GROMACS .gro file of C-alpha atoms in nm:
model
  270
    1UNK     CA    1  -0.243  -2.745   0.354
    2UNK     CA    2  -0.532  -2.935   0.533
    3UNK     CA    3  -0.797  -2.925   0.237
    4UNK     CA    4  -1.071  -2.939   0.477
    5UNK     CA    5  -1.025  -2.600   0.649
    6UNK     CA    6  -1.313  -2.367   0.632
    7UNK     CA    7  -1.338  -2.024   0.505
    8UNK     CA    8  -1.297  -1.890   0.849
    9UNK     CA    9  -0.992  -2.107   0.940
   10UNK     CA   10  -0.786  -2.018   0.605
   11UNK     CA   11  -0.847  -1.614   0.676
   12UNK     CA   12  -0.768  -1.633   1.045
   13UNK     CA   13  -0.427  -1.496   1.118
   14UNK     CA   14  -0.396  -1.475   1.479
   15UNK     CA   15  -0.058  -1.451   1.607
   16UNK     CA   16   0.084  -1.319   1.281
   17UNK     CA   17   0.281  -0.995   1.286
   18UNK     CA   18   0.200  -0.737   0.981
   19UNK     CA   19   0.423  -0.453   0.911
   20UNK     CA   20   0.211  -0.163   0.713
   21UNK     CA   21   0.394   0.136   0.598
   22UNK     CA   22   0.207   0.459   0.549
   23UNK     CA   23  -0.001   0.355   0.818
   24UNK     CA   24  -0.114   0.705   0.910
   25UNK     CA   25  -0.270   0.757   0.580
   26UNK     CA   26  -0.652   0.691   0.498
   27UNK     CA   27  -0.552   0.385   0.313
   28UNK     CA   28  -0.296   0.266   0.557
   29UNK     CA   29  -0.538   0.279   0.813
   30UNK     CA   30  -0.821   0.076   0.677
   31UNK     CA   31  -0.562  -0.209   0.578
   32UNK     CA   32  -0.418  -0.181   0.961
   33UNK     CA   33  -0.755  -0.200   1.060
   34UNK     CA   34  -0.857  -0.495   0.860
   35UNK     CA   35  -0.564  -0.694   0.952
   36UNK     CA   36  -0.608  -0.674   1.291
   37UNK     CA   37  -0.983  -0.771   1.250
   38UNK     CA   38  -0.856  -1.101   1.142
   39UNK     CA   39  -0.624  -1.128   1.417
   40UNK     CA   40  -0.280  -0.989   1.339
   41UNK     CA   41  -0.064  -0.796   1.551
   42UNK     CA   42   0.030  -0.469   1.371
   43UNK     CA   43   0.343  -0.268   1.336
   44UNK     CA   44   0.260   0.094   1.217
   45UNK     CA   45   0.516   0.259   1.026
   46UNK     CA   46   0.507   0.625   0.905
   47UNK     CA   47   0.719   0.981   0.888
   48UNK     CA   48   0.805   1.132   1.202
   49UNK     CA   49   0.586   1.417   1.178
   50UNK     CA   50   0.264   1.179   1.144
   51UNK     CA   51   0.084   1.106   1.472
   52UNK     CA   52   0.027   0.738   1.476
   53UNK     CA   53  -0.108   0.703   1.833
   54UNK     CA   54  -0.482   0.768   1.772
   55UNK     CA   55  -0.456   0.474   1.514
   56UNK     CA   56  -0.284   0.262   1.739
   57UNK     CA   57  -0.531   0.340   2.041
   58UNK     CA   58  -0.839   0.292   1.793
   59UNK     CA   59  -0.717  -0.089   1.689
   60UNK     CA   60  -0.624  -0.172   2.026
   61UNK     CA   61  -0.964  -0.037   2.141
   62UNK     CA   62  -1.188  -0.238   1.906
   63UNK     CA   63  -0.947  -0.563   1.863
   64UNK     CA   64  -0.750  -0.788   2.105
   65UNK     CA   65  -0.431  -0.747   1.918
   66UNK     CA   66  -0.086  -0.580   1.997
   67UNK     CA   67   0.000  -0.278   1.798
   68UNK     CA   68   0.334  -0.134   1.774
   69UNK     CA   69   0.452   0.205   1.596
   70UNK     CA   70   0.783   0.303   1.434
   71UNK     CA   71   0.905   0.628   1.287
   72UNK     CA   72   1.087   0.592   0.900
   73UNK     CA   73   1.186   0.872   0.645
   74UNK     CA   74   1.123   0.643   0.350
   75UNK     CA   75   1.356   0.863   0.172
   76UNK     CA   76   1.614   0.772   0.403
   77UNK     CA   77   1.833   0.474   0.336
   78UNK     CA   78   1.978   0.501   0.682
   79UNK     CA   79   1.659   0.489   0.837
   80UNK     CA   80   1.492   0.227   0.625
   81UNK     CA   81   1.794  -0.051   0.715
   82UNK     CA   82   1.693   0.014   1.088
   83UNK     CA   83   1.364  -0.118   1.035
   84UNK     CA   84   1.427  -0.492   0.999
   85UNK     CA   85   1.670  -0.475   1.275
   86UNK     CA   86   1.419  -0.288   1.510
   87UNK     CA   87   1.164  -0.579   1.425
   88UNK     CA   88   1.385  -0.847   1.502
   89UNK     CA   89   1.521  -0.659   1.835
   90UNK     CA   90   1.168  -0.584   1.946
   91UNK     CA   91   0.915  -0.853   1.811
   92UNK     CA   92   1.124  -1.156   1.672
   93UNK     CA   93   0.917  -1.217   1.364
   94UNK     CA   94   0.730  -1.078   1.088
   95UNK     CA   95   0.433  -1.269   0.838
   96UNK     CA   96   0.321  -0.968   0.627
   97UNK     CA   97   0.469  -0.687   0.476
   98UNK     CA   98   0.239  -0.426   0.345
   99UNK     CA   99   0.417  -0.152   0.112
  100UNK     CA  100   0.152   0.104   0.103
  101UNK     CA  101   0.344   0.430   0.187
  102UNK     CA  102   0.311   0.683  -0.143
  103UNK     CA  103   0.487   0.978  -0.221
  104UNK     CA  104   0.169   1.150  -0.358
  105UNK     CA  105   0.309   1.524  -0.312
  106UNK     CA  106   0.074   1.854  -0.250
  107UNK     CA  107  -0.120   2.024  -0.506
  108UNK     CA  108   0.130   2.340  -0.424
  109UNK     CA  109   0.441   2.145  -0.423
  110UNK     CA  110   0.654   2.299  -0.744
  111UNK     CA  111   0.710   2.062  -0.991
  112UNK     CA  112   0.426   1.816  -0.908
  113UNK     CA  113   0.078   1.873  -1.005
  114UNK     CA  114   0.159   2.071  -1.293
  115UNK     CA  115   0.166   2.024  -1.672
  116UNK     CA  116   0.436   1.759  -1.809
  117UNK     CA  117   0.673   2.037  -1.895
  118UNK     CA  118   0.696   2.195  -1.580
  119UNK     CA  119   0.733   1.844  -1.365
  120UNK     CA  120   1.061   1.843  -1.202
  121UNK     CA  121   1.316   1.591  -1.190
  122UNK     CA  122   1.351   1.651  -0.804
  123UNK     CA  123   0.991   1.539  -0.717
  124UNK     CA  124   1.040   1.271  -0.992
  125UNK     CA  125   1.327   1.113  -0.798
  126UNK     CA  126   1.127   1.183  -0.427
  127UNK     CA  127   0.847   0.948  -0.573
  128UNK     CA  128   1.054   0.691  -0.696
  129UNK     CA  129   1.246   0.686  -0.383
  130UNK     CA  130   0.921   0.636  -0.170
  131UNK     CA  131   0.681   0.432  -0.417
  132UNK     CA  132   0.942   0.196  -0.551
  133UNK     CA  133   1.298   0.223  -0.388
  134UNK     CA  134   1.174   0.173  -0.033
  135UNK     CA  135   0.956  -0.089  -0.139
  136UNK     CA  136   1.257  -0.262  -0.271
  137UNK     CA  137   1.496  -0.175   0.024
  138UNK     CA  138   1.206  -0.288   0.316
  139UNK     CA  139   1.165  -0.616   0.122
  140UNK     CA  140   1.526  -0.684   0.108
  141UNK     CA  141   1.574  -0.597   0.461
  142UNK     CA  142   1.275  -0.787   0.591
  143UNK     CA  143   1.300  -1.126   0.362
  144UNK     CA  144   1.481  -1.317   0.616
  145UNK     CA  145   1.257  -1.270   0.892
  146UNK     CA  146   0.972  -1.336   0.643
  147UNK     CA  147   1.144  -1.667   0.520
  148UNK     CA  148   1.085  -1.778   0.877
  149UNK     CA  149   0.697  -1.751   0.866
  150UNK     CA  150   0.467  -2.013   0.755
  151UNK     CA  151   0.247  -1.738   0.629
  152UNK     CA  152   0.493  -1.490   0.468
  153UNK     CA  153   0.318  -1.246   0.225
  154UNK     CA  154   0.402  -0.922   0.081
  155UNK     CA  155   0.155  -0.684  -0.075
  156UNK     CA  156   0.261  -0.381  -0.258
  157UNK     CA  157  -0.007  -0.108  -0.311
  158UNK     CA  158   0.020   0.008  -0.657
  159UNK     CA  159  -0.220   0.227  -0.878
  160UNK     CA  160  -0.435   0.224  -1.194
  161UNK     CA  161  -0.181   0.482  -1.327
  162UNK     CA  162   0.060   0.210  -1.302
  163UNK     CA  163  -0.125  -0.004  -1.569
  164UNK     CA  164  -0.305   0.276  -1.756
  165UNK     CA  165  -0.255   0.634  -1.920
  166UNK     CA  166  -0.420   0.912  -1.782
  167UNK     CA  167  -0.740   1.113  -1.913
  168UNK     CA  168  -0.625   1.436  -1.882
  169UNK     CA  169  -0.971   1.604  -1.939
  170UNK     CA  170  -1.066   1.484  -1.603
  171UNK     CA  171  -0.836   1.745  -1.476
  172UNK     CA  172  -0.958   2.072  -1.651
  173UNK     CA  173  -1.093   2.345  -1.467
  174UNK     CA  174  -0.899   2.240  -1.147
  175UNK     CA  175  -0.559   2.272  -0.981
  176UNK     CA  176  -0.523   1.856  -1.010
  177UNK     CA  177  -0.283   1.680  -1.235
  178UNK     CA  178  -0.116   1.370  -1.301
  179UNK     CA  179   0.250   1.337  -1.248
  180UNK     CA  180   0.448   1.115  -1.458
  181UNK     CA  181   0.649   0.996  -1.170
  182UNK     CA  182   0.354   0.877  -0.972
  183UNK     CA  183   0.250   0.661  -1.269
  184UNK     CA  184   0.607   0.558  -1.327
  185UNK     CA  185   0.675   0.439  -0.976
  186UNK     CA  186   0.345   0.270  -0.938
  187UNK     CA  187   0.423   0.082  -1.276
  188UNK     CA  188   0.765  -0.005  -1.148
  189UNK     CA  189   0.621  -0.116  -0.812
  190UNK     CA  190   0.372  -0.352  -1.014
  191UNK     CA  191   0.646  -0.543  -1.208
  192UNK     CA  192   0.878  -0.556  -0.917
  193UNK     CA  193   0.586  -0.745  -0.726
  194UNK     CA  194   0.590  -1.011  -1.015
  195UNK     CA  195   1.001  -1.020  -0.995
  196UNK     CA  196   0.972  -1.071  -0.656
  197UNK     CA  197   0.725  -1.349  -0.691
  198UNK     CA  198   0.955  -1.573  -0.844
  199UNK     CA  199   1.263  -1.478  -0.651
  200UNK     CA  200   1.129  -1.518  -0.304
  201UNK     CA  201   0.937  -1.846  -0.385
  202UNK     CA  202   0.830  -2.077  -0.261
  203UNK     CA  203   0.911  -1.940   0.103
  204UNK     CA  204   0.722  -1.577   0.041
  205UNK     CA  205   0.437  -1.488  -0.173
  206UNK     CA  206   0.420  -1.131  -0.338
  207UNK     CA  207   0.112  -0.971  -0.506
  208UNK     CA  208   0.005  -0.614  -0.551
  209UNK     CA  209  -0.305  -0.431  -0.530
  210UNK     CA  210  -0.393  -0.150  -0.778
  211UNK     CA  211  -0.666   0.107  -0.615
  212UNK     CA  212  -0.847   0.348  -0.869
  213UNK     CA  213  -0.964   0.672  -0.756
  214UNK     CA  214  -1.058   0.719  -0.386
  215UNK     CA  215  -1.310   1.027  -0.295
  216UNK     CA  216  -1.105   1.258  -0.108
  217UNK     CA  217  -1.293   1.614  -0.124
  218UNK     CA  218  -1.186   1.650  -0.504
  219UNK     CA  219  -1.338   1.943  -0.688
  220UNK     CA  220  -1.676   1.826  -0.803
  221UNK     CA  221  -1.643   1.870  -1.163
  222UNK     CA  222  -1.367   1.601  -1.151
  223UNK     CA  223  -1.546   1.373  -0.932
  224UNK     CA  224  -1.865   1.417  -1.187
  225UNK     CA  225  -1.624   1.327  -1.457
  226UNK     CA  226  -1.463   1.047  -1.278
  227UNK     CA  227  -1.779   0.867  -1.199
  228UNK     CA  228  -1.894   0.912  -1.515
  229UNK     CA  229  -1.607   0.681  -1.641
  230UNK     CA  230  -1.660   0.422  -1.396
  231UNK     CA  231  -1.912   0.130  -1.426
  232UNK     CA  232  -2.010   0.095  -1.048
  233UNK     CA  233  -2.111   0.475  -1.078
  234UNK     CA  234  -1.890   0.595  -0.770
  235UNK     CA  235  -1.535   0.661  -0.650
  236UNK     CA  236  -1.363   0.434  -0.422
  237UNK     CA  237  -1.369   0.435  -0.011
  238UNK     CA  238  -1.090   0.317   0.209
  239UNK     CA  239  -1.325  -0.005   0.316
  240UNK     CA  240  -1.310  -0.105  -0.060
  241UNK     CA  241  -0.953  -0.229  -0.048
  242UNK     CA  242  -1.012  -0.429   0.305
  243UNK     CA  243  -1.156  -0.752   0.123
  244UNK     CA  244  -0.862  -0.768  -0.138
  245UNK     CA  245  -0.583  -0.710   0.155
  246UNK     CA  246  -0.761  -0.962   0.368
  247UNK     CA  247  -0.768  -1.246   0.067
  248UNK     CA  248  -0.401  -1.183  -0.005
  249UNK     CA  249  -0.282  -1.152   0.360
  250UNK     CA  250  -0.425  -1.476   0.430
  251UNK     CA  251  -0.413  -1.852   0.337
  252UNK     CA  252  -0.754  -1.757   0.121
  253UNK     CA  253  -0.474  -1.679  -0.148
  254UNK     CA  254  -0.209  -1.979  -0.036
  255UNK     CA  255  -0.183  -2.066  -0.385
  256UNK     CA  256  -0.163  -1.698  -0.539
  257UNK     CA  257   0.160  -1.508  -0.602
  258UNK     CA  258   0.237  -1.259  -0.883
  259UNK     CA  259  -0.081  -1.114  -0.943
  260UNK     CA  260  -0.195  -0.759  -0.934
  261UNK     CA  261  -0.563  -0.726  -0.802
  262UNK     CA  262  -0.730  -0.415  -0.948
  263UNK     CA  263  -0.962  -0.254  -0.725
  264UNK     CA  264  -1.125   0.029  -0.937
  265UNK     CA  265  -1.496  -0.012  -0.995
  266UNK     CA  266  -1.467  -0.105  -1.310
  267UNK     CA  267  -1.258   0.169  -1.473
  268UNK     CA  268  -1.027  -0.017  -1.675
  269UNK     CA  269  -1.259  -0.241  -1.859
  270UNK     CA  270  -1.390   0.016  -2.098
   0.00000   0.00000   0.00000
């Protein structure tokens, strides 16, 4: 590497291609926009029922990059294996893979946002499939494409609950809860990142980002208690993760692999 490169040069990924899973979600859109802003073409991936066209048009309107969309059910092995073939046939290259998609369930999903004794094996399996197995399968399918890149980087989006146990007092008086499957799958994803970092080195760097709680119209009593436990005095916003993504996706982090960056407003420091 040329040690005289400027910061701007190190973070420029013009001409690179990034695949972002779960691109229709709040964080997925922020990640895709951040990568487009520093020059990457984007492949937006999400479920069939998610409308990606508005996001595609918004990115194309604001940045001079190419944006394509692909639909994939990440609970389906048969659909996942088609993704790398589609990329090879339609684009021919891949430089950055962001495993962002996550099974977060719905509060009314049976066996999900409830007390431990009522959490179901069915929802456990769905969370493991999307949050961890799909990341493994996509990485396995795409790693040959990534090996051909000079800027290959994989970023897995974990969670603070892949690192810490939950404080259930936060959820008292609400219909919210903290499913074991979410925590276990995110913890597994963080460890998978470390494993892949050694196995895919030196051609491909692999890191993870663990977001803290993001403000999403949660009940006021939950938000107030969450903020009280956060040194920076607020919940997260989607834009808070753009910097970590830009760092790990570019040559700003060219000598960084196997790391987990916690973006949580200081939640875990006390």
